[in-house]
Coordinates of C-alpha atoms and ligand atoms in Angstrom, one line a residue:
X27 CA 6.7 14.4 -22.4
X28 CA 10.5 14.3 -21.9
X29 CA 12.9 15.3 -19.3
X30 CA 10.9 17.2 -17.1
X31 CA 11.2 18.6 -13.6
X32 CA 8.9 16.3 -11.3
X33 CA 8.7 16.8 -7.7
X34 CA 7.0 13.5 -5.6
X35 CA 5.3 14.7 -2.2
X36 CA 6.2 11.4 0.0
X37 CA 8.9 8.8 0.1
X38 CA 6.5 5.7 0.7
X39 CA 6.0 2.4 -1.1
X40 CA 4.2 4.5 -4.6
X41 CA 6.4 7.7 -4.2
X42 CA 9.5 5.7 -4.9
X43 CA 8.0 3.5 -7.6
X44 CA 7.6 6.2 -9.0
X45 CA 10.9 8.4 -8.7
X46 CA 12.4 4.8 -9.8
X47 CA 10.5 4.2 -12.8
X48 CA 10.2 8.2 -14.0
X49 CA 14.1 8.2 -13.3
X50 CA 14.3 4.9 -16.0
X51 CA 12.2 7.9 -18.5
X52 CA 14.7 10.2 -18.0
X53 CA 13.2 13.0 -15.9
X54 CA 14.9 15.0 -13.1
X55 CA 13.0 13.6 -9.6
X56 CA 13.0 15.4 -6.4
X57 CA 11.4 13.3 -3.9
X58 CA 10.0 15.1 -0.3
X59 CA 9.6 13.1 2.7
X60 CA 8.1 14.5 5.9
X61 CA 9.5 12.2 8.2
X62 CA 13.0 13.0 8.8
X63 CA 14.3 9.1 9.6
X64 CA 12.3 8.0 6.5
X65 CA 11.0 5.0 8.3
X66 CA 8.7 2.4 8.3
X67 CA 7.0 0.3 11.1
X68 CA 8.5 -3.0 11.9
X69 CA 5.5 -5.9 10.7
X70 CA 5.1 -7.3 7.4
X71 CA 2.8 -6.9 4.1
X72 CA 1.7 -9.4 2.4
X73 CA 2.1 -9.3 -1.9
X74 CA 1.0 -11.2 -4.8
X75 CA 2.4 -12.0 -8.3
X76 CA 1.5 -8.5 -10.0
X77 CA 4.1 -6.9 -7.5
X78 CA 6.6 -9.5 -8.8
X79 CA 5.8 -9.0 -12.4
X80 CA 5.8 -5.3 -11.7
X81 CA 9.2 -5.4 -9.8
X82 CA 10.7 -7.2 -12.6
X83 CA 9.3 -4.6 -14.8
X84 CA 11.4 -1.9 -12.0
X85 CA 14.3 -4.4 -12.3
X86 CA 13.9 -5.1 -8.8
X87 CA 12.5 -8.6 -8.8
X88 CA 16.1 -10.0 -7.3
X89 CA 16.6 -7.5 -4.3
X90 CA 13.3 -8.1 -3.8
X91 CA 12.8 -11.5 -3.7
X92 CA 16.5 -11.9 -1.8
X93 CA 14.7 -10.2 1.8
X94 CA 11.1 -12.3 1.0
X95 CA 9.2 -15.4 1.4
X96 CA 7.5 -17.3 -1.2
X97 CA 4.6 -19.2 -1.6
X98 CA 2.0 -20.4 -3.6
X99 CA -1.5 -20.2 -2.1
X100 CA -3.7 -19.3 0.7
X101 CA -4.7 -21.3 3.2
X102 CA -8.3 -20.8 4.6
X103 CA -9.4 -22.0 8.4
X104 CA -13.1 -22.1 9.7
X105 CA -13.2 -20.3 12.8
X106 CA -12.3 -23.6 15.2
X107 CA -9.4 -23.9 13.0
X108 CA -9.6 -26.5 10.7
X109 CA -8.5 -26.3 7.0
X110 CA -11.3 -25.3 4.6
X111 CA -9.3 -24.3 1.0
X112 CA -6.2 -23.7 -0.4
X113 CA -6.7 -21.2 -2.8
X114 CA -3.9 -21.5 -5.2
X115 CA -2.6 -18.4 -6.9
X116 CA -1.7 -17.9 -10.2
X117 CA 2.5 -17.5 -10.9
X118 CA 3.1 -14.4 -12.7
X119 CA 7.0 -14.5 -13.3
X120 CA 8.5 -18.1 -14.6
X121 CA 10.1 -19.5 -12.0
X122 CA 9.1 -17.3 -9.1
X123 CA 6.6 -17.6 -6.4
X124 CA 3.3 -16.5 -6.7
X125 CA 3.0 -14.7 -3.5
X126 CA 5.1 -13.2 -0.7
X127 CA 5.6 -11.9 2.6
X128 CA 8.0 -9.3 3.1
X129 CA 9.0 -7.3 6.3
X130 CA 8.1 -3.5 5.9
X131 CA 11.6 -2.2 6.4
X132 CA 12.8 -4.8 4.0
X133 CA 10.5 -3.7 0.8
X134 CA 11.8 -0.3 2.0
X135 CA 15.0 -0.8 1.2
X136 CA 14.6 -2.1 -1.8
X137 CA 12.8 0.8 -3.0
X138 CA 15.5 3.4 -1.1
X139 CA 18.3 1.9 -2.1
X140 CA 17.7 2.1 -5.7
X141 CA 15.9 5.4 -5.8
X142 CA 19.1 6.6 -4.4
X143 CA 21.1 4.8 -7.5
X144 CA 19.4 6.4 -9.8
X145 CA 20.0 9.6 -8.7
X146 CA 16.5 11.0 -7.5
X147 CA 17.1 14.0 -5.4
X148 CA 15.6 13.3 -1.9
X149 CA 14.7 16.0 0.9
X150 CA 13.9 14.3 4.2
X151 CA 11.9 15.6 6.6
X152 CA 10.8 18.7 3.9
X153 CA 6.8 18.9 3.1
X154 CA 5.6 21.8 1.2
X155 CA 3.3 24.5 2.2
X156 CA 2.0 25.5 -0.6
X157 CA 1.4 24.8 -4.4
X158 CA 0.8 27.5 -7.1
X159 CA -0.1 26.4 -10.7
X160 CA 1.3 28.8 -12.9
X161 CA -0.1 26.9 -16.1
X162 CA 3.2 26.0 -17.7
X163 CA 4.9 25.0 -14.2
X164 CA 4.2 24.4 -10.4
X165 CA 5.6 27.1 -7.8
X166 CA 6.1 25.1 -4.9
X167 CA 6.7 26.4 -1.2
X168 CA 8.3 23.9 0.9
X169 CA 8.3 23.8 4.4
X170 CA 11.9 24.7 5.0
X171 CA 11.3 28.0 3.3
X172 CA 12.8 27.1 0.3
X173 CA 10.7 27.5 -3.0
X174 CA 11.3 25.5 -6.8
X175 CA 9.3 25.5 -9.6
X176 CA 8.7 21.8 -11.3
X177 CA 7.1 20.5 -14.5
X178 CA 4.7 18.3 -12.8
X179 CA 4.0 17.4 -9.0
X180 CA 3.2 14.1 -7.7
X181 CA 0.8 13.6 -4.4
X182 CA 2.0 10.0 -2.9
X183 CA 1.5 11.2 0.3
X184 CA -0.7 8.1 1.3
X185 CA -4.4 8.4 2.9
X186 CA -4.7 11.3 4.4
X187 CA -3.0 13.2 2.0
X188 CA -1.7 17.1 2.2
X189 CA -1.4 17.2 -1.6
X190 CA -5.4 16.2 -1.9
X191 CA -6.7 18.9 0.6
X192 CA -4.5 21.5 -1.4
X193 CA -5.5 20.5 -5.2
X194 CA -8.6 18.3 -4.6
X195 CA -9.9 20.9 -1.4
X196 CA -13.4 19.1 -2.6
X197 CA -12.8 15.6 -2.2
X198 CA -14.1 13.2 0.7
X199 CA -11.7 12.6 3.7
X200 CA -11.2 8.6 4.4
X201 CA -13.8 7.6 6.9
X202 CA -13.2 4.5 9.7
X203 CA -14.7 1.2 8.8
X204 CA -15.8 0.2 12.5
X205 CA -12.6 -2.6 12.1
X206 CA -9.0 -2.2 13.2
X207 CA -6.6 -4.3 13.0
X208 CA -3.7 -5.9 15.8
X209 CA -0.2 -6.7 14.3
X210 CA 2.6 -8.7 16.4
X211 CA 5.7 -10.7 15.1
X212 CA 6.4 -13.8 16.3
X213 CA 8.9 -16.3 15.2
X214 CA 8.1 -18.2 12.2
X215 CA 7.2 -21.7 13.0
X216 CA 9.3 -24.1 10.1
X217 CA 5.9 -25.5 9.1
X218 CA 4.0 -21.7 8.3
X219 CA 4.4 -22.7 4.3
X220 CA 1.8 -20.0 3.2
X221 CA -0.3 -17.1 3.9
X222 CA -3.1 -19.0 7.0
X223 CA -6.1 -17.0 7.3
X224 CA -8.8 -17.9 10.1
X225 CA -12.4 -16.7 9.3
X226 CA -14.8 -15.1 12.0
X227 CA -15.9 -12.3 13.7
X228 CA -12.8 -11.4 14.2
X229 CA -10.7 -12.1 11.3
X230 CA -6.9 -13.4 11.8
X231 CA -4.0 -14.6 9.7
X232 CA -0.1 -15.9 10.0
X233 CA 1.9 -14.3 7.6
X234 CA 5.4 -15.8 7.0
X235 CA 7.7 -12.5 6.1
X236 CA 11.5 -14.7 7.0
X237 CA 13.4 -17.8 7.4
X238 CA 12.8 -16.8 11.5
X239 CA 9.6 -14.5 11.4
X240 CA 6.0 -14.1 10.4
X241 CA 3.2 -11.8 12.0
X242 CA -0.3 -12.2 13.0
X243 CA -2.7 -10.1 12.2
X244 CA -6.2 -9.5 13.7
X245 CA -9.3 -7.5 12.3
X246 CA -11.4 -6.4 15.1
X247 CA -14.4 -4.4 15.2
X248 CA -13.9 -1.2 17.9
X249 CA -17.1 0.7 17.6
X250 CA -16.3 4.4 18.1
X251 CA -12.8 3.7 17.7
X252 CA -11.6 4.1 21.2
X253 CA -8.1 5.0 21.8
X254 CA -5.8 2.5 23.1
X255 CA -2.7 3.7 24.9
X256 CA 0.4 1.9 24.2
X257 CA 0.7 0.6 27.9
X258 CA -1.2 -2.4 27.8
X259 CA -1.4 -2.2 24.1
X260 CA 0.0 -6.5 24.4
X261 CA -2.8 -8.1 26.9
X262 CA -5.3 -6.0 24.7
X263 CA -4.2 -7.7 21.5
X264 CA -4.0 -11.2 23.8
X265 CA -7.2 -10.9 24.6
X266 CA -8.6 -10.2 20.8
X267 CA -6.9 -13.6 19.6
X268 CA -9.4 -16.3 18.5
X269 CA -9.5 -19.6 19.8
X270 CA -8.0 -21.0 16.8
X271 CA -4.6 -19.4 17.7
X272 CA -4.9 -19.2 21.3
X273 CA -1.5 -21.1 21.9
X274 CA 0.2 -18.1 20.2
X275 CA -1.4 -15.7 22.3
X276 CA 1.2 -15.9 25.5
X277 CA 4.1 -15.1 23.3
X278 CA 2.3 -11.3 22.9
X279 CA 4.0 -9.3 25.7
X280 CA 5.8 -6.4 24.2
X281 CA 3.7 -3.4 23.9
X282 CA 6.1 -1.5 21.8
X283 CA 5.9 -4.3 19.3
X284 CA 2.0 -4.3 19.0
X285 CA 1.3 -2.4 15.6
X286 CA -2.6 -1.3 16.2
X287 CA -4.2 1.0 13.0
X288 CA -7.8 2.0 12.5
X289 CA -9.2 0.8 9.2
X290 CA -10.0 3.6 7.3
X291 CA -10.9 3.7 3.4
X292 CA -11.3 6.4 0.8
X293 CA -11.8 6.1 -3.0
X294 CA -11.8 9.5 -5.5
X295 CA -14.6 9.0 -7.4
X296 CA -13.9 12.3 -9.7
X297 CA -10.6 13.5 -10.7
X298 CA -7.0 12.2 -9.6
X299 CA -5.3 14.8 -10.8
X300 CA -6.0 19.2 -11.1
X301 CA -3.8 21.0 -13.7
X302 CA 0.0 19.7 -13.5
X303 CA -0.6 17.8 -9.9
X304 CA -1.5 14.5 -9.5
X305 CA -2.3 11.6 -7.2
X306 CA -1.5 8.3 -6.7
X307 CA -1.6 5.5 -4.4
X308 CA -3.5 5.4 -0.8
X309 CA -4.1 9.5 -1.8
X310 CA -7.0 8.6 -4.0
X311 CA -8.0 5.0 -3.3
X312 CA -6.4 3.5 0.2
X313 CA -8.3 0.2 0.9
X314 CA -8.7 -1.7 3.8
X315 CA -6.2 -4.8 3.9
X316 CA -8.3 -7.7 3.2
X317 CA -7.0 -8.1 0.3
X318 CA -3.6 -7.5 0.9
X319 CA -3.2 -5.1 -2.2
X320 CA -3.0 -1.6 -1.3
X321 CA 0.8 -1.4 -1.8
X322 CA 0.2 -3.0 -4.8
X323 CA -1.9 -0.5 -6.6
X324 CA 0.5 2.4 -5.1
X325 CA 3.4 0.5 -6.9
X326 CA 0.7 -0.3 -10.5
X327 CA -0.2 3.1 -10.3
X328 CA 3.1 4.6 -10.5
X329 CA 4.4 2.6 -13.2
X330 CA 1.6 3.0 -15.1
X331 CA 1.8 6.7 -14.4
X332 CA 5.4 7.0 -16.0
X333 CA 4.3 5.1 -18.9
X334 CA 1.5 7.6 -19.6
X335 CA 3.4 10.8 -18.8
X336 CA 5.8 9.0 -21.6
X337 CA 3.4 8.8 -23.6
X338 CA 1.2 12.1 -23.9
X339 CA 2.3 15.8 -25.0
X340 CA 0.0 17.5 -22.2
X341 CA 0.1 16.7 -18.3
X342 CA -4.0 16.7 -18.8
X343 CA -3.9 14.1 -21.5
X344 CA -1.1 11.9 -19.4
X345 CA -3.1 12.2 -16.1
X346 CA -6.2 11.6 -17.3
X347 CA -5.6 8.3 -19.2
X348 CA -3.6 7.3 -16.2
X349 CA -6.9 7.5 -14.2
X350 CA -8.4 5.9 -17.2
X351 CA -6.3 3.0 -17.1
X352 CA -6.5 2.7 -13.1
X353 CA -9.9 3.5 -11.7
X354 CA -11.6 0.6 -12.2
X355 CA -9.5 -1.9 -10.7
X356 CA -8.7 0.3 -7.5
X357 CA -12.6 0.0 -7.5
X358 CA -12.6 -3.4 -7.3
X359 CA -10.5 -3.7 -4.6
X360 CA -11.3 -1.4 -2.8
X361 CA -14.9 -2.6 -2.7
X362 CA -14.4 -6.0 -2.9
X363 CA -12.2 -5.7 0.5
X364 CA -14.8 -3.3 2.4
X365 CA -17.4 -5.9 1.5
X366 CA -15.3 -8.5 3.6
X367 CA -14.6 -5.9 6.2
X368 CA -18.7 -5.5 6.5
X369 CA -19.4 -9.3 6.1
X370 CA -17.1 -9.4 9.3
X371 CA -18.7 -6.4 11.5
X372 CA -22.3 -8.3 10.3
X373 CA -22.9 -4.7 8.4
X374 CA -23.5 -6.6 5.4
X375 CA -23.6 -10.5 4.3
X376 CA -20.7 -12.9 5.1
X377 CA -18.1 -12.7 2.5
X378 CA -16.8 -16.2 1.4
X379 CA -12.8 -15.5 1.9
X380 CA -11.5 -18.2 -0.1
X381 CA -13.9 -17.2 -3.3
X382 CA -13.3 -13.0 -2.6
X383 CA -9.4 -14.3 -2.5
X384 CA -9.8 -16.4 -5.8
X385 CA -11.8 -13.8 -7.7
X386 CA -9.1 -10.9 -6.8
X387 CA -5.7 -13.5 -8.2
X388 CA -7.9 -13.6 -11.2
X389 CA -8.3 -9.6 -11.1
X390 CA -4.4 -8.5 -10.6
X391 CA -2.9 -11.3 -13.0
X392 CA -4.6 -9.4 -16.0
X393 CA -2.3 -6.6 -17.5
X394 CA -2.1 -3.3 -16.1
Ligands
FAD421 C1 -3.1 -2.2 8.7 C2 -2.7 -2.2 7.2 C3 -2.2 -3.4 6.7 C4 -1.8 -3.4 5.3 N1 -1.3 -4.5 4.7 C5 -1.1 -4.6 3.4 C6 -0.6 -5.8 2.8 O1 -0.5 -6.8 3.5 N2 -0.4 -5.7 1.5 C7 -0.5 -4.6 0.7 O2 -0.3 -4.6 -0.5 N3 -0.9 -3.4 1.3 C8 -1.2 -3.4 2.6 N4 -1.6 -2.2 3.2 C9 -1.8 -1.0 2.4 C10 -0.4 -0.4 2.1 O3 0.3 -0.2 3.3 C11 -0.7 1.0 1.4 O4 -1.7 0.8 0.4 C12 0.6 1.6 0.8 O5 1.5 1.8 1.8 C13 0.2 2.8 0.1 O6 1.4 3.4 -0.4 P1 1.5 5.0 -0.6 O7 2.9 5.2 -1.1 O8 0.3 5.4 -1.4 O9 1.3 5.6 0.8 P2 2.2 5.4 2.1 O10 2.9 4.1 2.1 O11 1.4 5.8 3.3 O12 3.4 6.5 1.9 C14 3.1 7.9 2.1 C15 4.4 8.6 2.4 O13 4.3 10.0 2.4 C16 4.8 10.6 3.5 N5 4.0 11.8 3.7 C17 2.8 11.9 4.2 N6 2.4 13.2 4.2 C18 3.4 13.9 3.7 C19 3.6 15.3 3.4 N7 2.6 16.2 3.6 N8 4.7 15.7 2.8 C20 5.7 14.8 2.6 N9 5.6 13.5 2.9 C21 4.4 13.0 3.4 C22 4.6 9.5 4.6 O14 5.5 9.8 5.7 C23 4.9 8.3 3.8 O15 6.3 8.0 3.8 C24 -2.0 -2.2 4.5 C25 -2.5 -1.0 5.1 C26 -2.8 -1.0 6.5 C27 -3.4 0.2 7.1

């Protein structure tokens, strides 16, 4: 299919991957994005070497790399600290690292910067309220009363996605693990070479993201998920941090900086797509970050998307070998990171991080 009209529901990390790589197709993109400053929270993410092979692939492996830190492997602590593996991570690129940490609001402007370049029409702070498949196009109301008609719609309006409950009515809602996780930076000590992760009930980890920054990141489990007001939101985390990083602990005092999320999970077993709409990214298979590749798959989906809706005459045949292509590895890590997440709660066996971390580098260096 050539040239078409595509709208993309959400300006996140797979919304603009894909209004970049349909715009390198050829197609007209409108992007929607509901929230009207377009931001992003202020902690880090953690990505391995099929987001650098798939940002070269975007052409933006230098941008990207120019706001990130690289490194080579993962460092595993027991739960009193000491060093238990270094699981080394296979280099994707030549001459790049195999991993990095990034600072949200610096992959975001990678991604807005050059969706702006190429030209992708963007409407902040614009969802739509309704959706009508005609058959040959998509009437689309959007909430600022405004209607358009498109060729094909895009849903990369993240885990709990409006574009699902319209098209996919059917579909499960993502349910809360029992785990949430703490985020806090802190500056990056010159000696934080690598991704650190400490092993135990509750799960931490050191993530550098700059030459002056990393974050820390604890899993915790919160049965019943109790709210937590963001007064006090700091001595909270404090008290949470394991005795393995207990030095750190004092430097956690701002409660606006504390980033606290429920872990929630979802993965479409049926369908990702319903006539000329489809899905992608944390819409149909968010995962909890034990992995660190949910942002990944966003940005593998969507440039595996573009390639298919390149390659097909009919939106049904392009969507569906799309899913084809995807489904099973969003399984695996999807799965494979809840199975940590349970080992952790004690819901299910102890997961052995450094092997569950080696098995996944093997996963996402194959081809997408
Ligand atoms: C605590 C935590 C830590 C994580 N750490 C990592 C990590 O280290 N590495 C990693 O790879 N992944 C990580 N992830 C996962 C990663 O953040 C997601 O998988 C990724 O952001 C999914 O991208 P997306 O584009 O599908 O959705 P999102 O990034 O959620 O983007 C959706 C966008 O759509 C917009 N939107 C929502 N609804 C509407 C609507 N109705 N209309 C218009 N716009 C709408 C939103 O404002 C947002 O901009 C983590 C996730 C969590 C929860």
């Amino acid at each position: 299919m050539r040239e078409l009209d595509i709208l993309i529901i959400g300006g996140g990390i797979g919304g603009l991957t894909a209004a970049i790589a349909l715009r390198a197709s050829g197609h007209r993109v409108t992007v929607i994005e509901r929230d009207p400053e377009w931001s992003v929270y202020g902690v880090g993410i953690i990505q391995q070497g099929n987001v650098l092979r798939a940002m070269k692939s975007l052409g933006l492996l230098d941008d990207y790399l120019a706001g990130a830190v690289g490194f080579d492997f993962v460092a595993v602590h027991a739960p009193d600290g000491t060093l238990v593996a270094k699981v080394p991570s296979h280099r994707l690129i030549e001459g790049c690292p195999a991993n990095v940490g990034i600072s949200r609001p610096a992959l975001q402007k990678v991604f807005v910067d050059r969706t702006l370049a190429v030209g992708a029409n963007v409407r902040l702070g614009v969802t739509v309220d309704d959706l009508d498949d005609l058959g040959d196009q998509v009437q689309v109301g959007f909430s600022d009363g405004t209607e358009a008609r498109f060729d094909l719609v895009i849903g990369a309006d993240g885990i709990h996605s409006q574009t699902r409950r319209l098209v996919l009515p059917d579909s499960p809602s993502p349910d809360f693990t029992g785990q949430s996780v703490w985020r806090y930076n802190l500056p990056r000590p010159a000696d934080l070479d690598a991704l650190h992760v400490y092993n135990g009930p509750i799960g931490a980890g050191l993530v550098p993201m700059s030459d002056a920054l990393m974050y820390m990141y604890l899993t915790t489990p919160e049965p019943g998920n109790p709210h937590y007001p963001r007064a006090g939101l700091a001595a909270a985390m404090r008290s949470k941090v394991p005795a393995a990083l207990g030095e750190l602990a004092a430097q956690i005092v701002d409660d606006a900086g504390v980033v606290y999320r429920p872990l929630e999970a979802i993965l479409l077993e049926g369908p990702w797509h319903k006539g000329r709409v489809v899905l992608l990214g944390d819409a149909v298979h968010a995962t909890t970050p034990h992995l660190g590749q949910g942002a990944g798959l966003a940005i593998e989906d969507a440039i595996v998307l573009a390639e298919e809706i390149a390659r097909h005459d009919t939106p049904d045949a392009a969507f569906s070998a799309y899913r084809e292509r995807r489904f099973e590895r969003c399984r695996y890590i999807v799965e494979a990171s809840l199975a940590i997440c349970r080992g952790q709660l004690g819901k299910g066996p102890l997961v052995d991080n450094a092997q569950a971390t080696a098995a996944m580098f093997d996963v996402i260096a194959r081809p997408i």
